[in-house]
Amino acid sequence: MKLSDTSGSPASPGAGSATRVLVIDDDVKLTHLITDYLEPMGYAVESVHTGPDGVQRATEEEWSAIILDVMLPGMDGFEVLKNIRKQSDVPVLMLTARGDEADRIVGLEIGADDYLPKTFSTRELLARLRAVVRRSSNLVKSKTENEPEITVGDLRVNLGARTAVLGDQRLVLTPVEFDLLASLARGVGRVKTREQLLDEIRDRNYDVFDRSIDVHISAIRRKLGDDPKTPRYIRTLRAAGYMLINPDAETF
């Protein structure tokens, strides 16, 4: 982590304007470095150093985002994330010292919003943190508050309230998953490439893990009870992208 890297102008400090971030990491030195970098940017940063403490703080208080390490004492980061997702859709940015692709896929499948190796620069951390916070902020909600509810078969996607209901069951979606489903719902019946989906849900100023869209779509399908081989809602078009289909339409 390079403390010499800077990005953007500092936000005005002060409790009223600060964005609350919880860092869950047993590397005390690293948490201090993250705090020292983010606080002048207007973030109020607190940290805990074990898995169980992380779950408690993450679920008992309101946070704008959580930075979560994979390797933790008492409970690993994946279990921490599972417990958080049972109660909250707070944006989670995962850190890992391991560069294994399987770890990244597991984190995204469980509900992580983004992933960073511990070799990150502060510029990259800040860009990704801003992106995950922006996606779940009121600024994002205000853009869709006047948009109508979209109904596709038994699926209802309320863009203003940022809720999705299948039949009479509300779906528990992460911010990224909702944004993907909303993007597909706005273009129901039309193919959207992975690149189009990335452009709509993420900032364009950094590269993203190549398979993240596929992993998030897979998670949405599970929550919809959709079989990718005989899909009722999300169809994959090989080498093209994804399309939300209407299961009640004769053409499908």
XYZ file of N, CA and C in Angstrom:
756
model
N 0.841 -1.183 0.000
C 0.000 0.000 0.000
C 0.878 1.236 0.000
N 0.648 2.153 -0.949
C 1.530 3.288 -1.115
C 0.861 4.550 -0.598
N 1.342 5.044 0.532
C 0.732 6.234 1.098
C 1.036 7.478 0.291
N 1.977 7.398 -0.611
C 2.284 8.550 -1.445
C 1.222 8.777 -2.509
N 0.422 7.755 -2.805
C -0.621 7.907 -3.813
C -1.754 8.747 -3.263
N -2.242 9.685 -4.029
C -3.391 10.484 -3.620
C -4.349 10.587 -4.782
N -5.604 10.848 -4.470
C -6.600 10.967 -5.528
C -7.714 11.872 -5.076
N -7.981 12.893 -5.848
C -9.089 13.779 -5.526
C -8.777 14.719 -4.393
N -9.654 15.688 -4.144
C -9.468 16.597 -3.039
C -10.163 16.076 -1.822
N -9.571 16.358 -0.640
C -10.165 15.876 0.570
C -11.567 16.428 0.747
N -12.442 15.596 1.272
C -13.781 16.073 1.616
C -13.690 16.851 2.911
N -14.696 17.679 3.158
C -14.678 18.439 4.387
C -14.780 17.524 5.570
N -13.858 17.595 6.539
C -13.948 16.744 7.687
C -15.106 17.151 8.567
N -15.409 16.250 9.481
C -16.499 16.558 10.406
C -17.469 15.419 10.454
N -18.016 15.170 11.634
C -18.876 14.013 11.838
C -20.094 14.038 10.951
N -20.639 15.253 10.719
C -21.871 15.342 9.966
C -21.708 14.915 8.522
N -20.533 15.168 7.919
C -20.352 14.888 6.507
C -19.566 13.614 6.252
N -19.021 13.017 7.280
C -18.142 11.868 7.098
C -18.927 10.638 6.659
N -18.296 9.827 5.815
C -18.826 8.544 5.384
C -18.241 7.474 6.295
N -19.090 6.710 6.973
C -18.616 5.738 7.955
C -18.157 4.452 7.284
N -16.924 4.072 7.565
C -16.335 2.864 6.993
C -15.795 1.998 8.121
N -16.151 0.717 8.101
C -15.629 -0.244 9.067
C -14.585 -1.115 8.376
N -13.384 -1.188 8.961
C -12.326 -2.052 8.452
C -12.218 -3.270 9.371
N -12.360 -4.471 8.803
C -12.249 -5.707 9.567
C -10.996 -6.419 9.081
N -9.927 -6.318 9.860
C -8.632 -6.844 9.437
C -7.768 -7.026 10.682
N -7.066 -8.165 10.777
C -6.228 -8.399 11.952
C -4.846 -7.762 11.828
N -4.565 -7.151 10.688
C -3.294 -6.448 10.494
C -3.461 -5.018 11.026
N -3.055 -4.817 12.271
C -3.278 -3.523 12.929
C -2.557 -2.398 12.188
N -1.353 -2.677 11.724
C -0.599 -1.650 11.003
C -1.340 -1.215 9.742
N -1.881 -2.188 9.012
C -2.606 -1.864 7.790
C -3.861 -1.052 8.086
N -4.588 -1.417 9.130
C -5.796 -0.654 9.462
C -5.449 0.786 9.822
N -4.306 0.986 10.492
C -3.873 2.349 10.804
C -3.534 3.122 9.530
N -2.880 2.450 8.587
C -2.541 3.102 7.327
C -3.793 3.500 6.548
N -4.769 2.585 6.498
C -6.031 2.881 5.810
C -6.736 4.060 6.478
N -6.765 4.041 7.808
C -7.416 5.126 8.554
C -6.732 6.455 8.289
N -5.399 6.455 8.361
C -4.648 7.692 8.160
C -4.846 8.261 6.761
N -5.060 7.374 5.790
C -5.261 7.843 4.420
C -6.683 8.335 4.187
N -7.677 7.598 4.685
C -9.067 7.908 4.365
C -9.651 9.058 5.193
N -9.211 9.205 6.434
C -9.831 10.225 7.279
C -9.679 11.646 6.724
N -8.512 12.027 6.185
C -8.431 13.369 5.584
C -9.329 13.533 4.359
N -9.777 12.408 3.779
C -10.673 12.464 2.633
C -12.137 12.584 3.062
N -12.385 12.672 4.362
C -13.746 12.845 4.850
C -14.419 11.580 5.324
N -13.672 10.486 5.444
C -14.234 9.226 5.912
C -14.006 9.082 7.415
N -15.000 8.557 8.110
C -14.855 8.217 9.520
C -14.597 6.713 9.583
N -13.384 6.343 9.918
C -12.957 4.948 9.833
C -12.806 4.343 11.225
N -13.397 3.161 11.419
C -13.205 2.397 12.642
C -12.770 0.988 12.247
N -12.083 0.315 13.152
C -11.573 -1.007 12.800
C -11.743 -1.997 13.935
N -11.900 -3.262 13.561
C -11.900 -4.383 14.498
C -10.991 -5.444 13.900
N -10.560 -6.404 14.734
C -9.471 -7.271 14.297
C -9.769 -8.765 14.361
N -11.017 -9.155 14.642
C -11.389 -10.564 14.613
C -12.703 -10.724 13.850
N -12.933 -11.939 13.357
C -14.158 -12.205 12.625
C -15.422 -11.961 13.434
N -15.546 -12.552 14.635
C -16.757 -12.353 15.426
C -17.009 -10.881 15.763
N -15.952 -10.135 16.123
C -16.130 -8.707 16.394
C -16.593 -7.972 15.140
N -16.092 -8.417 13.980
C -16.503 -7.789 12.732
C -17.979 -7.980 12.451
N -18.480 -9.194 12.647
C -19.904 -9.457 12.437
C -20.750 -8.585 13.367
N -20.349 -8.522 14.638
C -21.114 -7.746 15.613
C -21.182 -6.267 15.238
N -20.017 -5.671 14.962
C -20.003 -4.250 14.637
C -20.718 -3.976 13.308
N -20.527 -4.871 12.332
C -21.107 -4.657 11.008
C -22.626 -4.702 11.029
N -23.198 -5.538 11.877
C -24.650 -5.737 11.876
C -25.379 -4.910 12.930
N -24.668 -4.366 13.895
C -25.329 -3.603 14.956
C -25.289 -2.098 14.720
N -24.492 -1.663 13.731
C -24.374 -0.233 13.460
C -24.564 0.030 11.969
N -24.781 1.316 11.635
C -24.956 1.708 10.242
C -23.607 2.114 9.653
N -23.282 1.547 8.502
C -22.029 1.848 7.823
C -22.294 2.169 6.363
N -21.472 3.029 5.808
C -21.562 3.315 4.376
C -20.872 2.232 3.560
N -19.849 1.604 4.149
C -19.130 0.522 3.471
C -18.290 -0.227 4.487
N -17.934 -1.462 4.130
C -17.074 -2.291 4.970
C -15.906 -2.787 4.121
N -14.703 -2.667 4.669
C -13.505 -3.230 4.050
C -13.159 -4.483 4.853
N -13.191 -5.633 4.215
C -13.131 -6.914 4.919
C -11.983 -7.778 4.420
N -11.144 -8.208 5.341
C -10.043 -9.116 5.006
C -10.559 -10.557 4.963
N -9.925 -11.405 4.167
C -10.308 -12.816 4.107
C -9.757 -13.591 5.293
N -8.488 -13.391 5.604
C -7.827 -14.149 6.666
C -8.009 -13.437 7.999
N -8.869 -13.997 8.859
C -9.171 -13.382 10.147
C -9.175 -14.440 11.247
N -8.793 -14.085 12.459
C -8.903 -15.024 13.577
C -10.346 -15.161 14.053
N -10.689 -16.345 14.483
C -12.023 -16.577 15.046
C -13.072 -16.946 14.025
N -12.986 -16.380 12.830
C -13.957 -16.626 11.763
C -13.390 -15.986 10.500
N -13.288 -16.728 9.410
C -12.677 -16.128 8.227
C -13.617 -15.135 7.556
N -13.057 -14.375 6.619
C -13.824 -13.299 5.998
C -15.043 -13.777 5.241
N -14.982 -14.981 4.677
C -16.142 -15.503 3.955
C -17.309 -15.748 4.914
N -17.018 -16.318 6.083
C -18.077 -16.543 7.065
C -18.612 -15.213 7.611
N -17.704 -14.258 7.801
C -18.140 -12.919 8.233
C -19.112 -12.340 7.211
N -18.756 -12.432 5.932
C -19.606 -11.884 4.877
C -20.965 -12.590 4.831
N -20.963 -13.925 4.984
C -22.236 -14.657 5.000
C -23.148 -14.145 6.102
N -22.567 -13.920 7.286
C -23.367 -13.430 8.409
C -23.860 -12.002 8.180
N -23.026 -11.176 7.581
C -23.447 -9.801 7.280
C -24.600 -9.820 6.289
N -24.477 -10.644 5.258
C -25.501 -10.662 4.207
C -26.853 -11.197 4.686
N -26.872 -11.903 5.788
C -28.149 -12.348 6.346
C -28.957 -11.171 6.874
N -28.262 -10.068 7.185
C -28.928 -8.945 7.837
C -28.771 -7.612 7.119
N -27.848 -7.521 6.172
C -27.539 -6.205 5.615
C -27.047 -6.314 4.186
N -27.345 -5.270 3.379
C -26.793 -5.191 2.027
C -25.736 -4.096 1.937
N -25.122 -3.765 3.073
C -24.064 -2.761 3.091
C -22.974 -3.138 2.075
N -22.441 -2.177 1.320
C -21.370 -2.498 0.372
C -20.143 -3.069 1.078
N -19.602 -4.159 0.536
C -18.429 -4.812 1.128
C -17.328 -4.920 0.081
N -16.167 -4.372 0.429
C -14.975 -4.453 -0.400
C -14.017 -5.412 0.288
N -13.723 -6.549 -0.354
C -12.902 -7.568 0.286
C -11.427 -7.395 -0.062
N -10.580 -7.678 0.938
C -9.130 -7.656 0.771
C -8.595 -9.062 0.968
N -7.550 -9.395 0.245
C -6.919 -10.684 0.475
C -5.439 -10.620 0.137
N -4.660 -11.366 0.893
C -3.239 -11.498 0.585
C -3.041 -12.583 -0.458
N -4.089 -13.382 -0.688
C -4.015 -14.467 -1.654
C -4.582 -14.005 -2.991
N -3.879 -14.346 -4.057
C -4.321 -13.891 -5.376
C -5.095 -14.945 -6.136
N -5.510 -16.007 -5.458
C -6.172 -17.113 -6.123
C -7.532 -16.692 -6.668
N -7.797 -17.000 -7.932
C -9.054 -16.628 -8.559
C -10.241 -17.266 -7.848
N -10.062 -18.487 -7.342
C -11.163 -19.168 -6.656
C -11.636 -18.370 -5.450
N -10.703 -17.754 -4.714
C -11.086 -16.939 -3.560
C -11.937 -15.753 -3.989
N -11.555 -15.139 -5.102
C -12.311 -13.983 -5.579
C -13.719 -14.393 -5.990
N -13.817 -15.549 -6.670
C -15.134 -16.017 -7.096
C -16.009 -16.318 -5.888
N -15.448 -16.985 -4.878
C -16.220 -17.297 -3.660
C -16.735 -16.017 -3.018
N -15.868 -15.025 -2.865
C -16.288 -13.772 -2.241
C -17.407 -13.101 -2.999
N -17.302 -13.049 -4.322
C -18.342 -12.428 -5.133
C -19.640 -13.221 -5.073
N -19.538 -14.557 -5.051
C -20.745 -15.382 -4.967
C -21.474 -15.179 -3.653
N -20.731 -14.990 -2.579
C -21.354 -14.802 -1.273
C -22.020 -13.435 -1.174
N -21.497 -12.461 -1.910
C -22.128 -11.147 -1.880
C -21.183 -9.976 -1.763
N -19.876 -10.192 -1.961
C -18.940 -9.062 -1.958
C -19.241 -8.175 -3.162
N -19.070 -6.867 -2.986
C -19.313 -5.940 -4.081
C -18.084 -5.747 -4.952
N -16.921 -5.905 -4.364
C -15.686 -5.773 -5.124
C -14.559 -6.431 -4.345
N -13.390 -6.544 -4.985
C -12.284 -7.301 -4.429
C -10.978 -6.588 -4.710
N -10.076 -6.547 -3.734
C -8.751 -5.953 -3.907
C -7.694 -6.840 -3.259
N -6.574 -7.068 -3.931
C -5.455 -7.736 -3.259
C -4.783 -6.761 -2.311
N -4.063 -7.275 -1.327
C -3.439 -6.387 -0.343
C -2.241 -5.623 -0.898
N -1.943 -5.823 -2.152
C -0.901 -5.028 -2.801
C -1.468 -3.746 -3.410
N -2.729 -3.429 -3.096
C -3.380 -2.267 -3.695
C -2.656 -0.968 -3.342
N -2.850 0.020 -4.208
C -2.404 1.375 -3.911
C -3.568 2.128 -3.281
N -3.277 3.197 -2.578
C -4.347 3.977 -1.962
C -5.259 4.585 -3.013
N -4.699 4.940 -4.170
C -5.523 5.494 -5.254
C -6.586 4.488 -5.695
N -6.177 3.212 -5.823
C -7.114 2.171 -6.232
C -8.147 1.911 -5.141
N -7.704 1.875 -3.893
C -8.637 1.686 -2.782
C -9.689 2.783 -2.771
N -9.257 4.026 -2.895
C -10.191 5.144 -2.847
C -11.179 5.093 -4.005
N -10.698 4.767 -5.211
C -11.582 4.706 -6.377
C -12.654 3.639 -6.200
N -12.245 2.484 -5.719
C -13.216 1.396 -5.569
C -14.156 1.631 -4.396
N -13.635 2.221 -3.316
C -14.488 2.537 -2.182
C -15.547 3.552 -2.578
N -15.130 4.590 -3.289
C -16.100 5.583 -3.754
C -17.152 4.956 -4.644
N -16.732 4.013 -5.490
C -17.665 3.379 -6.420
C -18.713 2.551 -5.690
N -18.300 1.732 -4.716
C -19.282 0.890 -4.027
C -20.205 1.724 -3.147
N -19.685 2.808 -2.571
C -20.536 3.681 -1.753
C -21.534 4.408 -2.641
N -21.069 4.892 -3.782
C -21.949 5.633 -4.682
C -23.105 4.774 -5.164
N -22.827 3.501 -5.441
C -23.878 2.633 -5.960
C -25.015 2.448 -4.978
N -24.722 2.500 -3.692
C -25.772 2.238 -2.709
C -26.257 3.521 -2.037
N -25.774 4.657 -2.493
C -26.103 5.924 -1.833
C -27.453 6.460 -2.278
N -27.915 7.479 -1.570
C -29.166 8.133 -1.932
C -29.068 8.813 -3.285
N -27.841 9.176 -3.707
C -27.673 9.773 -5.020
C -28.074 8.795 -6.103
N -27.732 7.519 -5.910
C -28.127 6.500 -6.867
C -29.634 6.319 -6.837
N -30.208 6.287 -5.637
C -31.650 6.093 -5.505
C -32.422 7.241 -6.150
N -31.909 8.481 -6.008
C -32.636 9.630 -6.520
C -32.753 9.605 -8.035
N -31.819 8.926 -8.713
C -31.877 8.842 -10.161
C -33.022 7.967 -10.632
N -33.485 7.043 -9.772
C -34.509 6.097 -10.190
C -35.828 6.274 -9.449
N -35.918 7.282 -8.580
C -37.101 7.358 -7.714
C -38.382 7.631 -8.496
N -38.292 8.230 -9.693
C -39.481 8.511 -10.477
C -39.725 7.470 -11.569
N -38.877 6.449 -11.623
C -39.055 5.426 -12.637
C -40.136 4.433 -12.204
N -40.876 3.896 -13.162
C -41.968 2.976 -12.811
C -41.451 1.623 -12.374
N -42.321 0.862 -11.726
C -42.000 -0.517 -11.398
C -42.061 -1.342 -12.676
N -41.106 -2.242 -12.844
C -41.070 -3.087 -14.029
C -41.532 -4.489 -13.631
N -42.510 -5.012 -14.345
C -43.044 -6.349 -14.069
C -42.695 -7.277 -15.224
N -42.078 -8.383 -14.886
C -41.713 -9.399 -15.884
C -42.156 -10.741 -15.319
N -43.250 -11.282 -15.825
C -43.792 -12.502 -15.237
C -44.160 -12.254 -13.786
N -43.669 -13.108 -12.882
C -43.937 -12.950 -11.452
C -42.905 -12.049 -10.768
N -41.992 -11.501 -11.549
C -40.927 -10.667 -10.996
C -41.305 -9.193 -11.106
N -41.191 -8.466 -9.993
C -41.455 -7.024 -9.971
C -40.204 -6.310 -9.466
N -39.681 -5.406 -10.265
C -38.478 -4.655 -9.917
C -38.879 -3.194 -9.729
N -38.837 -2.730 -8.487
C -39.178 -1.350 -8.156
C -37.896 -0.528 -8.155
N -37.691 0.263 -9.199
C -36.444 0.997 -9.363
C -36.274 2.099 -8.333
N -37.374 2.753 -7.956
C -37.286 3.826 -6.980
C -36.957 3.333 -5.586
N -37.651 2.269 -5.159
C -37.416 1.704 -3.827
C -36.233 0.755 -3.800
N -35.700 0.425 -4.971
C -34.590 -0.518 -5.095
C -34.933 -1.861 -4.438
N -36.100 -2.379 -4.802
C -36.533 -3.673 -4.293
C -36.927 -4.559 -5.469
N -36.805 -5.858 -5.273
C -37.240 -6.835 -6.266
C -38.040 -7.908 -5.542
N -39.204 -8.239 -6.089
C -40.101 -9.220 -5.479
C -40.436 -10.285 -6.519
N -40.299 -11.544 -6.135
C -40.663 -12.663 -6.998
C -41.868 -13.342 -6.378
N -43.009 -13.246 -7.047
C -44.245 -13.744 -6.444
C -44.579 -12.891 -5.245
N -44.594 -13.502 -4.064
C -44.811 -12.732 -2.838
C -43.556 -12.702 -1.968
N -42.416 -13.078 -2.555
C -41.166 -13.168 -1.796
C -40.200 -12.065 -2.227
N -39.823 -11.222 -1.273
C -38.844 -10.185 -1.584
C -37.458 -10.807 -1.709
N -36.742 -10.443 -2.766
C -35.399 -10.967 -2.984
C -34.383 -10.137 -2.196
N -33.451 -10.818 -1.560
C -32.372 -10.139 -0.833
C -31.189 -10.033 -1.790
N -30.988 -8.840 -2.334
C -29.946 -8.607 -3.329
C -28.910 -7.629 -2.800
N -27.667 -7.842 -3.171
C -26.632 -6.860 -2.862
C -26.839 -5.661 -3.796
N -26.220 -4.507 -3.502
C -26.358 -3.354 -4.399
C -25.956 -3.657 -5.834
N -24.869 -4.393 -6.022
C -24.433 -4.732 -7.378
C -25.458 -5.624 -8.059
N -25.970 -6.623 -7.333
C -26.955 -7.534 -7.914
C -28.213 -6.781 -8.314
N -28.667 -5.855 -7.460
C -29.866 -5.097 -7.828
C -29.617 -4.254 -9.065
N -28.460 -3.588 -9.119
C -28.159 -2.746 -10.278
C -28.108 -3.568 -11.564
N -27.560 -4.777 -11.493
C -27.533 -5.646 -12.665
C -28.949 -6.059 -13.085
N -29.753 -6.462 -12.101
C -31.122 -6.874 -12.410
C -31.918 -5.700 -12.965
N -31.726 -4.512 -12.395
C -32.426 -3.323 -12.885
C -32.015 -3.001 -14.317
N -30.738 -3.134 -14.615
C -30.257 -2.878 -15.973
C -30.891 -3.848 -16.963
N -30.946 -5.120 -16.592
C -31.565 -6.112 -17.465
C -33.070 -5.856 -17.595
N -33.707 -5.442 -16.500
C -35.153 -5.201 -16.519
C -35.499 -4.012 -17.412
N -34.665 -2.978 -17.387
C -34.918 -1.819 -18.252
C -34.829 -2.209 -19.732
N -34.042 -3.212 -20.034
C -33.882 -3.653 -21.420
C -34.483 -5.016 -21.661
N -35.573 -5.346 -20.957
C -36.161 -6.674 -21.069
C -36.374 -7.042 -22.532
N -35.945 -8.261 -22.898
C -36.070 -8.720 -24.275
C -34.920 -8.320 -25.167
N -33.952 -7.553 -24.612
C -32.794 -7.138 -25.401
C -31.512 -7.679 -24.775
N -30.573 -8.085 -25.608
C -29.303 -8.606 -25.112
C -28.437 -7.457 -24.615
N -27.796 -7.652 -23.452
C -26.817 -6.693 -22.953
C -25.486 -7.418 -22.790
N -24.456 -6.857 -23.390
C -23.139 -7.463 -23.287
C -22.574 -7.234 -21.889
N -21.552 -7.995 -21.553
C -20.891 -7.800 -20.263
C -20.324 -6.394 -20.164
N -19.786 -5.897 -21.272
C -19.205 -4.556 -21.267
C -20.276 -3.497 -21.004
N -21.472 -3.661 -21.603
C -22.558 -2.714 -21.364
C -22.994 -2.741 -19.899
N -23.084 -3.942 -19.348
C -23.484 -4.062 -17.947
C -22.444 -3.426 -17.032
N -21.156 -3.650 -17.315
C -20.096 -3.037 -16.512
C -20.170 -1.523 -16.582
N -20.393 -0.989 -17.781
C -20.468 0.460 -17.942
C -21.616 1.053 -17.140
N -22.720 0.305 -17.028
C -23.893 0.834 -16.344
C -23.789 0.759 -14.827
N -23.044 -0.221 -14.304
C -23.051 -0.389 -12.849
C -21.764 0.029 -12.172
N -20.704 0.315 -12.932
C -19.423 0.627 -12.308
C -18.823 1.887 -12.902
N -17.955 2.514 -12.113
C -17.148 3.594 -12.651
C -16.240 3.035 -13.732
N -15.898 3.855 -14.704
C -15.082 3.382 -15.818
C -13.600 3.660 -15.604
N -13.225 4.164 -14.432
C -11.835 4.588 -14.261
C -10.942 3.497 -13.688
N -11.439 2.242 -13.633
C -10.561 1.158 -13.215
C -11.050 -0.150 -13.799
N -10.117 -1.069 -13.945
C -10.471 -2.391 -14.469
C -11.121 -3.211 -13.382
N -11.952 -4.169 -13.791
C -12.667 -5.013 -12.840
C -12.357 -6.477 -13.150
N -12.423 -7.284 -12.123
C -12.203 -8.724 -12.273
C -13.100 -9.263 -13.394
N -12.493 -9.925 -14.382
C -13.160 -10.276 -15.620
C -14.444 -11.080 -15.424
N -14.446 -11.996 -14.459
C -15.597 -12.883 -14.322
C -16.621 -12.365 -13.318
N -16.472 -11.134 -12.857
C -17.379 -10.656 -11.815
C -18.827 -10.609 -12.286
N -19.073 -10.177 -13.524
C -20.445 -10.120 -14.033
C -21.063 -11.510 -14.031
N -20.313 -12.505 -14.511
C -20.846 -13.874 -14.555
C -21.181 -14.387 -13.158
N -20.323 -14.079 -12.204
C -20.551 -14.544 -10.833
C -21.789 -13.879 -10.247
N -21.932 -12.565 -10.455
C -23.109 -11.864 -9.921
C -24.399 -12.349 -10.600
N -24.348 -12.574 -11.903
C -25.529 -13.088 -12.605
C -25.900 -14.460 -12.062
N -24.896 -15.296 -11.802
C -25.154 -16.622 -11.235
C -25.856 -16.501 -9.884
N -25.430 -15.531 -9.061
C -26.056 -15.331 -7.754
C -27.506 -14.868 -7.908
N -27.752 -13.974 -8.862
C -29.131 -13.509 -9.099
C -30.007 -14.677 -9.534
N -29.468 -15.522 -10.418
C -30.239 -16.674 -10.873
C -30.631 -17.582 -9.716
N -29.691 -17.828 -8.811
C -30.013 -18.684 -7.664
C -31.157 -18.079 -6.857
N -31.131 -16.784 -6.681
C -32.169 -16.137 -5.883
C -33.507 -16.112 -6.612
N -33.457 -16.154 -7.941
C -34.687 -16.236 -8.732
C -35.177 -17.679 -8.871
N -34.336 -18.648 -8.446
C -34.672 -20.054 -8.651
C -34.622 -20.419 -10.120
N -33.749 -19.758 -10.870
C -33.676 -19.914 -12.315
C -32.626 -20.959 -12.690
N -32.974 -21.854 -13.594
C -32.034 -22.853 -14.097
C -31.417 -22.319 -15.382
N -30.091 -22.116 -15.427
C -29.476 -21.556 -16.637
C -29.672 -22.411 -17.878
N -29.921 -23.715 -17.704
C -30.129 -24.591 -18.866
C -31.521 -24.396 -19.462
N -32.513 -24.132 -18.594
C -33.871 -23.855 -19.068
C -34.364 -22.600 -18.343
N -33.824 -21.448 -18.685
C -34.109 -20.228 -17.924
C -35.529 -19.716 -18.108
N -36.090 -19.218 -17.019
C -37.379 -18.537 -17.082
C -37.186 -17.027 -17.113
N -36.056 -16.552 -16.607
C -35.863 -15.108 -16.499
C -34.582 -14.594 -17.158
N -33.443 -15.196 -16.854
C -32.184 -14.669 -17.398
C -31.591 -15.684 -18.374
N -31.512 -15.270 -19.624
C -30.973 -16.140 -20.670
C -29.550 -15.699 -21.011
N -28.657 -16.676 -21.164
C -27.293 -16.408 -21.613
C -27.216 -16.623 -23.105
N -26.669 -15.647 -23.811
C -26.424 -15.806 -25.239
C -24.927 -15.903 -25.428
N -24.468 -17.086 -25.781
C -23.042 -17.374 -25.854
C -22.307 -16.339 -26.710
N -21.211 -15.834 -26.146
C -20.350 -14.848 -26.815
C -21.054 -13.512 -27.045
N -22.258 -13.356 -26.466
C -22.978 -12.089 -26.642
C -23.228 -11.402 -25.309
N -23.912 -12.080 -24.402
C -24.208 -11.459 -23.121
C -25.412 -12.093 -22.451
N -26.201 -11.260 -21.782
C -27.354 -11.738 -21.024
C -28.604 -10.953 -21.429
N -29.758 -11.606 -21.230
C -31.027 -10.967 -21.545
C -32.076 -11.400 -20.536
N -32.847 -10.447 -20.036
C -33.990 -10.781 -19.177
C -35.165 -11.074 -20.093
N -35.792 -12.234 -19.887
C -36.892 -12.653 -20.744
C -38.172 -12.727 -19.930
N -39.292 -12.636 -20.625
C -40.596 -12.718 -19.978
C -41.099 -14.140 -20.087
N -41.207 -14.865 -18.964
C -41.636 -16.268 -19.048
C -43.068 -16.443 -19.515
N -43.863 -15.354 -19.472
C -45.260 -15.435 -19.905
C -45.451 -15.100 -21.374
N -44.394 -14.619 -22.033
C -44.525 -14.212 -23.428
C -44.412 -15.426 -24.344
N -45.288 -15.510 -25.331
C -45.321 -16.664 -26.235
C -44.022 -16.785 -27.032
N -43.378 -15.651 -27.290
C -42.174 -15.684 -28.114
C -41.027 -16.360 -27.410
N -41.120 -16.543 -26.067
C -40.052 -17.197 -25.326
C -40.512 -18.563 -24.874
